[in-house]
Amino acid sequence: MTEERLQFQSDVARLLEIVAHALYSEKEVFLRELVSNASDACDKLRYAALTDDGLMADGVPLEIRLLADTEARTLTVADTGVGMNREDLVENLGTIARSGTARFLEQLSGDARKDLSLIGQFGVGFYAAFMVADEVEVTTRRAGEAQGWRWRSDGKGGFTIAEAADVVRGTRVTLHLKPGEDEFLDERRLGAIVRKYSDHIPLPIRFGDGGDATTLNRASALWTRSKSEVTAEEYKEFYHHVGHAFDDPWLTVHWRAEGKLEYTALLFVPTLRPFDLFDPRRRPAVKLYVRRVFITDEAEGLLPAYLRFLRGVVDSEDLPLNVSREMLQQNPMLARMKSGLARRVLQDLVRKADDPESGYPAFWEAFGAVLKEGLYEDNEHRDLLLRAARFRSTAADGLASLEDYVGRMKEGQEAIFTITGDDPDALLRSPQLEGYRAKGVEVLLLTDPVDEFWLPAVASYKDKPFKSVTRGGADLSAIKAAEAAEANAEAKPAVADTGPLVALLKLSLGDAVKDVRPSERLTDSAVCLVADEGDMDMHLERLLKQHKQLDRTARRILEINPAHPLVRALAERAGAPGATDDLADAAWLLLDQARIVEGEPLPDPSAFARRLATLMAKGLSAAG
Ligand code: ADP
Ligand code: MG
């Protein structure tokens, strides 16, 4: 029988280099990783056997065993799960396919001490075995296949694969322990590690061979226990296992639904964004079980896409066991469960949102943009989502709720004002905000691309319509100014009669603008652009153009500030004979200026430069 020698993928080699030097860090986590893989392998086989009962026809029960050989100084983690064939071995134990490990590599700082401490937090999957072993041997046979295989490596550069005879179904991972690692042969030590990290694994983990071997774990599915029987530590370890995650859960929601539909859900909101949060497939990551049997971790219809950051399990009492994953999606029970799950999670989020001690702002920073997708996708839970939503605003430093906003609305104010853009600081400098600021009217600063999509879909909150301050009229005249702001407003500077100037600008600018009008919303700036009431918001238009979803730009309205000295001076000259020619350059400069402030590209930058130079030269010669 020939033995083949293969090289590790370069990322694996790098990882093994680090793992091999893990001298003092929490080496015991290698067992957590191997047991977790064994348990996953049993879950996979149990599911596959639902539709192919030949796979478990040999009568070998699903279980995990730890076998210690004190003479050979080897520890074996054996499972009777799905096993691997040759391709599986090359693919799974020669490359880095999995999220957790890839993320570990991303976090590496190059500082050996810091990197080692990350191993405990992240786990490095199968490769963690090389923390305690100088040689690892994997014998395995895939369920339903006749040929067994042996994989062997010293964790330095490569591995060998050869055919193996008389291999039972499943996988045996044998570690030849490094000198000084004998503690991992001791039953009591192993039992303690198993209880610490793997107690929740619903399969028995036995120590030793044969029928009288002791069971080290509790071997009951954690989610079936009542809340009062589960410690925070146990929840956390379960989250790590089920979510392939290594941060702490920020929120744990564990409940049993009874009545028409019976299921148990144990769901976690992570502290950190999972790396695949913005994967375009937007698939939920929660595992579906049916009466304790693992079915799938890609149950598309189980949760709405905007809750894809959740990790955990849902265990249904009602769904049929022998249902294929494809058929599952059409099952009406799944849709009802989805609605119940979403409602319960959102209710908990709303409760957290109203609790100032809960750390909700950090949650919102991490997941708010995803949750907001629900505002246009899920009408049924829109009210809960609106209550959970938080926004930056011109009125407060932190995050504001819509309830806060409505409570702060001014007399005569009919709408919830918003402005959308890429960055909150830049938004705060927008000229369109000036008039609102002067009257003490709050504006929500929206900087997630998704904001452009839910705003038109939601339209209003408590009968107050959302209104962009960069589109349509400013709606400011009806709003009573705050008292302090009123004093300011009293001392209003002289205002120009803009009639002739507006006519002149329209004539000079022609088709370049949709309209020219005096502004209600400007107090400091001379000009700004706004979109017409029925047109698309300017920020959305830029966004769509960036993504090549749009190739034309709607014409803008140019608003001029009648109180601005420049506008006043221009207005005085606009009625004079020959003004149209004299002021043509100024007209274009005003428009280009407004475009620049808006972040819109200038259609003719060289014309802009020429006009500016001419004007500066005139100004200088007049001064000299
Ligand atoms: P992860 O468990 O996050 O996928 P690991 O490095 O722990 O990453 O394992 C890599 C892959 O190797 C697993 O996804 C699985 O396909 C395979 N594997 C590891 N251990 C076993 C096992 N005991 N039985 C079957 N497959 C296994
Ligand atoms: Mg693993």
XYZ file of C-alpha atoms in Angstrom, residues 4-621:
618
model
C 1.400 9.695 -0.342
C 3.123 12.777 0.987
C 1.376 16.162 0.699
C 2.166 19.710 1.793
C 0.024 21.864 4.063
C -1.476 24.972 2.538
C 0.688 27.960 3.531
C -1.836 29.315 6.058
C -1.865 25.982 7.859
C 1.920 25.911 8.012
C 1.889 29.393 9.547
C -0.758 28.375 12.040
C 1.130 25.232 13.043
C 4.261 27.271 13.615
C 2.375 29.307 16.229
C 0.566 26.343 17.722
C 3.797 24.420 18.206
C 5.128 27.208 20.412
C 2.102 27.311 22.658
C 4.080 26.589 25.803
C 2.053 28.029 28.639
C -1.241 29.086 27.135
C -4.471 27.193 27.757
C -3.370 24.063 25.992
C -6.317 22.091 27.318
C -8.533 23.724 24.684
C -7.218 21.204 22.150
C -9.651 18.721 23.701
C -12.566 21.100 23.320
C -11.752 21.369 19.604
C -11.411 17.633 18.995
C -14.566 16.786 20.949
C -16.445 19.502 19.133
C -15.393 18.020 15.776
C -16.388 14.542 16.936
C -19.796 15.810 17.976
C -20.295 17.641 14.668
C -19.365 14.433 12.823
C -22.009 12.467 14.756
C -24.632 15.151 14.068
C -23.844 14.999 10.358
C -24.194 11.241 10.231
C -27.428 11.224 12.182
C -28.901 13.671 9.703
C -27.635 11.823 6.625
C -29.036 8.546 8.011
C -32.529 10.051 8.119
C -32.744 9.695 4.360
C -30.247 6.839 3.865
C -30.696 4.278 6.594
C -27.943 2.101 5.132
C -25.418 4.520 6.596
C -25.948 3.309 10.143
C -26.997 -0.248 9.299
C -23.902 -1.618 11.042
C -25.636 -0.907 14.353
C -22.680 1.029 15.780
C -24.179 3.695 18.087
C -23.157 7.330 17.891
C -20.693 8.147 20.643
C -17.400 9.733 21.527
C -14.643 8.012 23.470
C -11.396 9.164 25.006
C -8.780 6.419 25.114
C -5.561 6.870 27.060
C -2.603 4.535 26.569
C -0.140 5.311 29.364
C 2.565 3.088 27.958
C 2.527 4.415 24.423
C 1.724 7.877 25.866
C -1.089 8.429 23.388
C -4.508 9.984 23.793
C -7.174 9.067 21.242
C -10.406 10.912 20.588
C -12.654 8.437 18.784
C -16.061 9.042 17.283
C -18.489 6.913 15.314
C -19.647 9.837 13.205
C -19.622 10.494 9.516
C -15.868 9.936 8.975
C -13.745 11.137 6.068
C -12.535 9.706 2.790
C -9.286 10.648 1.083
C -10.596 13.861 -0.505
C -12.164 14.931 2.784
C -8.842 14.443 4.567
C -6.905 16.528 2.066
C -9.551 19.226 2.028
C -10.260 19.379 5.769
C -6.931 18.584 7.393
C -4.625 20.255 4.912
C -6.243 23.641 4.386
C -8.075 26.183 6.484
C -11.680 26.086 5.498
C -13.283 27.258 8.632
C -14.249 30.624 9.905
C -12.901 30.450 13.433
C -9.434 29.510 12.339
C -9.298 32.001 9.510
C -10.349 34.716 11.897
C -7.679 33.699 14.357
C -5.088 34.188 11.634
C -6.464 37.624 10.807
C -6.069 38.730 14.401
C -2.411 37.765 14.646
C -0.223 40.637 15.700
C 3.182 39.065 15.207
C 3.861 39.369 18.930
C 4.191 35.730 19.990
C 2.920 36.220 23.533
C -0.229 38.042 22.478
C -0.902 35.641 19.638
C -0.669 32.657 21.944
C -3.237 34.068 24.303
C -5.581 34.325 21.341
C -5.526 30.573 20.853
C -7.467 30.080 24.060
C -10.050 32.613 22.971
C -10.432 31.582 19.366
C -9.512 27.966 19.214
C -7.704 26.817 16.115
C -9.789 23.754 15.375
C -8.181 20.452 14.613
C -4.684 21.943 14.469
C -4.813 22.658 18.201
C -3.825 18.992 18.606
C -0.249 20.014 17.840
C -0.107 22.085 21.004
C 0.305 18.891 23.010
C 1.335 16.316 20.413
C 4.439 15.974 18.291
C 2.693 13.512 16.048
C -0.978 13.133 15.181
C -2.535 10.155 13.472
C -6.064 10.119 12.101
C -7.674 6.834 11.046
C -11.066 7.226 9.532
C -13.685 5.649 7.330
C -16.544 7.517 5.841
C -20.021 6.162 6.523
C -21.293 4.261 3.498
C -17.790 3.709 2.033
C -15.640 0.598 2.350
C -12.140 2.041 2.249
C -10.463 3.378 5.401
C -7.633 5.915 5.468
C -4.761 6.915 7.682
C -3.552 10.509 7.849
C -0.357 11.246 9.731
C 1.646 14.382 10.453
C 4.295 15.778 12.757
C 2.832 19.231 12.152
C 5.885 20.439 10.275
C 5.177 21.259 6.669
C 3.330 18.199 5.445
C 1.323 15.072 6.056
C 0.964 11.586 4.628
C -2.117 9.698 3.568
C -2.366 5.955 3.067
C -5.085 3.365 2.779
C -5.879 1.557 5.999
C -7.522 -1.819 6.521
C -10.193 -2.796 9.056
C -11.238 0.681 10.061
C -14.563 1.123 11.850
C -16.951 3.844 10.752
C -15.994 7.253 12.064
C -12.752 8.901 13.068
C -10.008 8.228 15.597
C -7.593 11.057 16.271
C -4.534 9.758 18.120
C -2.115 12.197 19.726
C 1.430 11.146 20.503
C 1.922 13.449 23.445
C 4.925 15.714 23.711
C 7.238 15.112 26.676
C 5.717 16.563 29.849
C 2.097 16.411 28.690
C 1.160 13.275 30.597
C -1.619 15.054 32.466
C -3.724 14.481 29.368
C -3.686 10.753 30.043
C -5.284 11.142 33.437
C -8.992 10.340 33.667
C -9.722 12.945 36.318
C -7.950 15.707 34.448
C -9.686 14.770 31.190
C -13.045 14.575 32.962
C -12.569 18.073 34.353
C -11.725 19.489 30.913
C -14.704 17.776 29.316
C -17.068 19.139 31.966
C -15.591 22.605 31.598
C -15.950 22.906 27.822
C -18.064 20.071 26.514
C -20.688 19.251 29.113
C -23.453 20.447 26.811
C -22.583 17.972 24.037
C -25.701 15.818 23.843
C -23.757 12.619 23.123
C -22.062 10.538 25.797
C -18.324 11.166 25.999
C -16.861 8.023 27.576
C -13.474 7.351 29.059
C -12.029 3.991 28.001
C -13.147 1.076 25.852
C -16.019 -1.313 26.380
C -19.461 -1.118 27.923
C -18.483 -0.197 31.491
C -16.526 2.907 30.517
C -17.513 5.958 32.591
C -19.377 8.834 31.005
C -17.598 12.138 31.577
C -20.276 14.622 30.547
C -23.882 15.218 31.334
C -24.789 14.271 27.747
C -28.092 16.081 27.620
C -28.793 18.826 25.146
C -28.189 22.070 27.024
C -31.206 23.809 25.553
C -33.551 21.160 26.966
C -32.566 22.097 30.516
C -34.472 24.819 32.265
C -32.894 28.259 32.466
C -32.347 28.068 36.198
C -30.209 24.949 35.747
C -27.773 26.508 33.305
C -24.916 28.740 34.445
C -23.623 31.745 32.533
C -20.373 29.848 31.987
C -22.243 26.907 30.423
C -24.185 29.192 28.131
C -20.945 30.803 27.067
C -19.209 27.514 26.247
C -22.250 26.368 24.347
C -22.249 29.602 22.364
C -18.597 29.059 21.464
C -19.374 25.548 20.291
C -22.588 26.179 18.422
C -21.560 29.469 16.862
C -17.945 28.575 16.099
C -17.397 31.859 17.888
C -14.947 33.004 20.485
C -16.298 36.234 21.885
C -18.848 36.358 24.697
C -22.543 36.428 23.928
C -23.932 39.914 24.590
C -27.467 38.612 24.967
C -28.780 35.116 25.621
C -32.439 34.349 24.893
C -33.612 30.919 25.990
C -37.256 29.949 25.959
C -39.757 27.255 25.220
C -42.737 27.989 23.024
C -45.815 26.013 23.875
C -49.275 25.833 22.364
C -50.000 25.379 18.687
C -46.349 25.181 17.852
C -43.833 23.680 20.235
C -40.178 24.432 20.081
C -37.232 25.383 22.235
C -34.935 28.180 21.212
C -31.579 29.132 22.649
C -30.315 32.143 20.768
C -27.291 34.357 21.306
C -26.476 37.853 20.133
C -22.679 38.011 19.750
C -20.629 40.898 21.095
C -18.568 41.146 17.917
C -19.679 41.109 14.322
C -19.360 37.634 12.844
C -16.987 37.839 9.899
C -19.623 36.816 7.359
C -22.247 39.328 8.449
C -22.272 41.092 5.104
C -22.077 37.969 2.991
C -24.527 38.628 0.152
C -26.327 35.316 0.755
C -27.586 36.717 4.075
C -28.172 33.258 5.466
C -29.224 32.694 9.070
C -26.596 30.844 11.107
C -28.832 29.246 13.722
C -28.945 25.448 13.834
C -32.234 23.661 13.389
C -32.951 20.477 15.335
C -36.065 18.356 15.240
C -36.683 16.526 18.514
C -32.993 16.696 19.459
C -31.784 15.559 16.008
C -29.589 18.023 14.170
C -31.082 18.870 10.765
C -29.172 21.783 9.296
C -27.257 24.940 10.061
C -28.469 26.571 6.871
C -32.222 26.614 7.381
C -33.038 29.536 5.155
C -36.625 30.071 6.287
C -35.992 29.698 10.003
C -35.150 33.297 10.775
C -35.479 36.548 8.868
C -32.267 37.573 7.113
C -31.957 40.692 9.237
C -31.392 38.447 12.271
C -28.508 36.571 10.650
C -26.135 37.728 13.377
C -27.889 35.391 15.841
C -26.207 32.138 16.831
C -27.715 29.175 18.629
C -30.267 26.418 18.140
C -33.956 26.005 17.546
C -35.368 22.569 18.338
C -38.823 21.853 16.950
C -41.222 19.272 18.363
C -43.564 19.419 15.380
C -41.577 19.303 12.148
C -41.301 15.880 10.509
C -37.931 14.242 11.072
C -37.427 12.782 7.645
C -37.837 15.974 5.734
C -35.169 17.036 3.288
C -33.594 20.452 3.735
C -35.194 21.557 0.483
C -38.694 20.454 1.484
C -38.242 22.093 4.828
C -38.411 25.555 3.344
C -41.885 24.952 2.030
C -43.194 23.755 5.361
C -45.751 26.267 6.695
C -44.718 25.469 10.273
C -41.316 26.915 9.562
C -42.814 30.264 8.571
C -44.853 30.392 11.768
C -41.799 29.559 13.830
C -39.851 32.275 12.050
C -42.407 34.855 13.015
C -42.491 33.715 16.640
C -38.703 33.688 16.893
C -38.367 37.150 15.403
C -40.993 38.604 17.720
C -39.430 37.164 20.825
C -35.901 38.301 19.961
C -37.088 41.788 19.005
C -39.049 42.117 22.245
C -35.892 41.325 24.177
C -33.906 43.805 22.126
C -36.459 46.542 22.785
C -36.226 45.823 26.503
C -32.440 46.092 26.300
C -32.706 49.269 24.257
C -34.712 50.935 27.011
C -32.231 49.898 29.700
C -29.390 52.412 29.948
C -27.140 49.839 31.664
C -27.393 47.187 28.974
C -24.653 48.294 26.607
C -27.205 48.663 23.837
C -25.289 51.373 21.924
C -22.389 48.966 21.289
C -24.873 46.344 20.077
C -26.445 48.910 17.799
C -23.075 49.973 16.379
C -22.322 46.355 15.516
C -25.709 45.166 14.235
C -28.005 48.171 13.760
C -27.299 48.391 10.043
C -28.373 44.769 9.624
C -31.431 45.064 11.845
C -32.642 48.057 9.827
C -33.018 45.770 6.789
C -36.059 44.461 8.634
C -37.720 47.857 8.403
C -38.444 47.315 4.722
C -38.545 43.524 4.699
C -40.726 42.652 7.643
C -43.958 44.620 7.918
C -45.209 42.332 10.639
C -42.506 43.397 13.083
C -41.960 46.914 11.873
C -43.246 48.498 15.078
C -40.871 46.497 17.234
C -38.014 47.292 14.879
C -38.799 51.006 14.984
C -38.762 50.838 18.763
C -35.412 49.053 18.750
C -33.847 51.452 16.246
C -31.393 54.140 17.352
C -30.003 57.111 15.460
C -27.366 59.776 15.677
C -28.956 63.175 15.732
C -28.148 66.864 15.853
C -29.751 67.119 19.311
C -27.701 64.679 21.363
C -24.236 63.164 21.515
C -25.308 59.563 21.940
C -27.997 57.656 20.127
C -31.607 58.772 20.000
C -34.755 56.691 19.666
C -37.677 57.811 17.547
C -39.611 58.182 20.772
C -36.948 60.623 22.040
C -37.199 62.505 18.769
C -40.955 62.831 18.784
C -40.803 64.029 22.398
C -38.435 66.812 21.339
C -40.425 67.995 18.322
C -41.140 71.728 18.193
C -44.515 73.364 18.119
C -45.746 73.378 14.562
C -43.277 70.692 13.463
C -45.038 68.045 11.400
C -42.216 65.827 10.200
C -39.253 63.805 11.452
C -36.355 65.410 9.630
C -33.481 63.295 8.331
C -30.305 63.750 6.367
C -28.442 60.863 4.742
C -24.753 60.667 3.892
C -21.590 58.693 4.409
C -20.205 60.190 7.549
C -21.898 61.884 10.506
C -19.264 64.602 10.922
C -19.530 65.649 7.313
C -23.320 65.630 7.596
C -23.145 68.007 10.540
C -21.474 70.573 8.260
C -24.165 70.364 5.574
C -25.535 73.788 4.634
C -29.036 72.316 4.399
C -29.019 71.870 8.194
C -28.439 75.535 8.988
C -32.025 76.678 9.147
C -33.075 73.678 11.254
C -30.236 74.328 13.662
C -31.184 77.998 13.930
C -34.702 77.035 14.941
C -33.521 74.307 17.303
C -35.172 71.595 15.181
C -33.592 68.168 15.529
C -32.405 66.263 12.455
C -31.506 62.545 12.396
C -28.110 61.833 10.827
C -28.346 58.628 8.810
C -25.139 57.092 7.519
C -25.900 53.460 6.682
C -26.584 52.708 2.998
C -29.657 50.739 4.118
C -31.219 53.971 5.402
C -32.026 55.022 1.853
C -34.129 51.882 1.458
C -36.161 51.738 4.616
C -37.005 55.437 4.726
C -39.311 55.386 1.693
C -40.772 52.020 2.786
C -41.596 53.093 6.331
C -42.693 56.625 5.436
C -43.802 57.616 8.953
C -43.568 56.959 12.691
C -46.600 57.672 14.861
C -48.153 59.548 11.950
C -45.146 61.820 11.615
C -43.716 61.474 8.122
C -39.971 61.167 7.626
C -38.678 64.042 5.557
C -35.239 64.616 4.085
C -33.819 68.095 4.667
C -32.126 67.916 1.281
C -35.294 67.384 -0.670
C -38.341 69.526 -1.347
C -39.328 72.574 0.650
C -37.780 73.177 4.052
C -41.112 73.306 5.939
C -39.565 75.621 8.475
C -41.839 78.649 8.430
C -44.615 76.945 10.423
C -42.267 75.817 13.164
C -42.025 77.998 16.203
C -38.388 78.635 17.046
C -37.013 77.641 20.425
C -36.803 80.627 22.785
C -33.049 81.112 22.643
C -33.108 80.685 18.899
C -35.956 83.176 18.674
C -33.820 86.000 20.025
C -31.367 85.293 17.244
C -34.067 85.217 14.684
C -35.223 88.668 15.852
C -31.903 90.164 14.888
C -32.340 88.937 11.326
C -29.999 90.577 8.879
C -31.448 92.541 6.017
C -32.842 90.348 3.305
C -32.410 91.011 -0.375
C -35.216 91.206 -2.847
C -34.125 88.198 -4.827
C -36.664 88.368 -7.661
C -34.401 89.766 -10.384
C -31.408 87.645 -9.245
C -33.453 84.441 -9.342
C -34.617 85.315 -12.877
C -31.043 86.037 -13.939
C -29.679 82.805 -12.493
C -32.379 80.768 -14.216
C -31.532 82.410 -17.488
C -27.754 81.917 -17.133
C -27.830 78.380 -15.815
C -30.575 77.157 -18.107
C -30.888 73.373 -18.089
C -28.114 72.884 -15.540
C -30.648 73.360 -12.751
C -34.268 72.412 -12.327
C -35.135 75.595 -10.502
C -33.648 78.489 -8.566
C -35.342 79.802 -5.433
C -34.686 81.746 -2.246
C -33.925 79.407 0.631
C -35.636 78.929 3.956
C -33.039 76.488 5.183
C -29.817 78.504 4.821
C -28.522 80.888 7.471
C -24.724 80.990 6.958
C -23.980 79.577 3.526
C -24.747 81.467 0.341
C -26.157 78.559 -1.660
C -27.043 74.898 -1.515
C -28.529 72.218 -3.723
C -31.687 70.304 -2.945
C -33.593 67.595 -4.765
C -37.105 68.298 -5.939
C -39.916 66.810 -3.865
C -40.617 63.928 -6.231
C -36.959 63.220 -7.104
C -34.603 60.747 -5.554
C -32.570 61.851 -2.561
C -29.172 63.173 -3.687
C -27.209 60.801 -1.463
C -29.126 57.781 -2.752
C -28.448 58.878 -6.286
C -24.710 59.080 -5.612
C -24.830 55.673 -3.927
C -26.566 54.056 -6.879
C -24.165 55.661 -9.344
C -21.191 54.354 -7.373
C -22.634 50.871 -7.704
C -23.416 51.428 -11.379
C -27.126 51.022 -10.772
C -27.926 54.415 -12.240
C -26.400 56.449 -15.043
C -28.286 59.707 -15.012
C -28.586 62.486 -12.475
C -31.809 64.331 -11.815
C -31.508 68.096 -12.111
C -31.185 69.902 -8.797
C -32.792 72.964 -7.340
C -30.336 75.733 -6.482
C -31.341 77.567 -3.321
C -29.856 80.977 -2.530
C -29.698 82.619 0.882
C -31.292 86.123 0.668
C -29.529 87.173 3.891
C -26.027 86.311 2.728
C -23.816 89.361 1.868
C -22.766 87.830 -1.446
C -26.335 87.143 -2.492
C -27.365 90.626 -1.388
C -24.603 92.223 -3.423
C -25.487 90.167 -6.473
C -29.186 90.949 -6.017
C -28.441 94.672 -6.049
C -26.695 94.412 -9.407
C -29.050 91.921 -10.975
C -31.516 94.570 -12.110
C -28.888 96.795 -13.784
C -28.540 96.869 -17.587
C -26.065 94.294 -18.913
C -26.196 92.353 -15.664
C -26.831 89.019 -17.381
C -23.439 89.188 -19.086
C -21.631 90.734 -16.128
C -22.883 88.141 -13.678
C -22.761 85.009 -15.871
C -19.474 83.818 -14.345
C -20.787 84.473 -10.849
C -23.891 82.424 -11.601
C -21.832 79.393 -12.589
C -19.484 79.842 -9.658
C -22.450 79.828 -7.277
C -23.714 76.572 -8.760
C -20.283 74.920 -8.737
C -19.755 75.983 -5.153
C -23.010 74.344 -4.158
C -21.979 71.183 -6.005
C -18.638 71.051 -4.230
C -20.207 71.388 -0.798
C -22.688 68.661 -1.710
C -19.841 66.363 -2.736
C -21.009 66.196 -6.317
C -18.398 66.121 -9.071
C -18.071 69.266 -11.187
C -19.092 68.582 -14.775
C -16.477 71.064 -16.055
C -13.669 71.625 -13.545
C -11.500 73.620 -15.931
C -14.279 76.129 -16.596
C -14.640 76.448 -12.844
C -10.918 77.113 -12.428
C -10.913 79.677 -15.235
C -13.856 81.598 -13.775
C -12.390 81.537 -10.293
C -9.018 82.809 -11.559
C -10.677 85.641 -13.506
C -12.651 86.683 -10.469
C -9.653 86.577 -8.145
C -7.585 88.610 -10.584
C -10.365 91.219 -10.728
C -10.614 91.293 -6.961
C -6.875 91.737 -6.556
C -6.588 94.515 -9.102
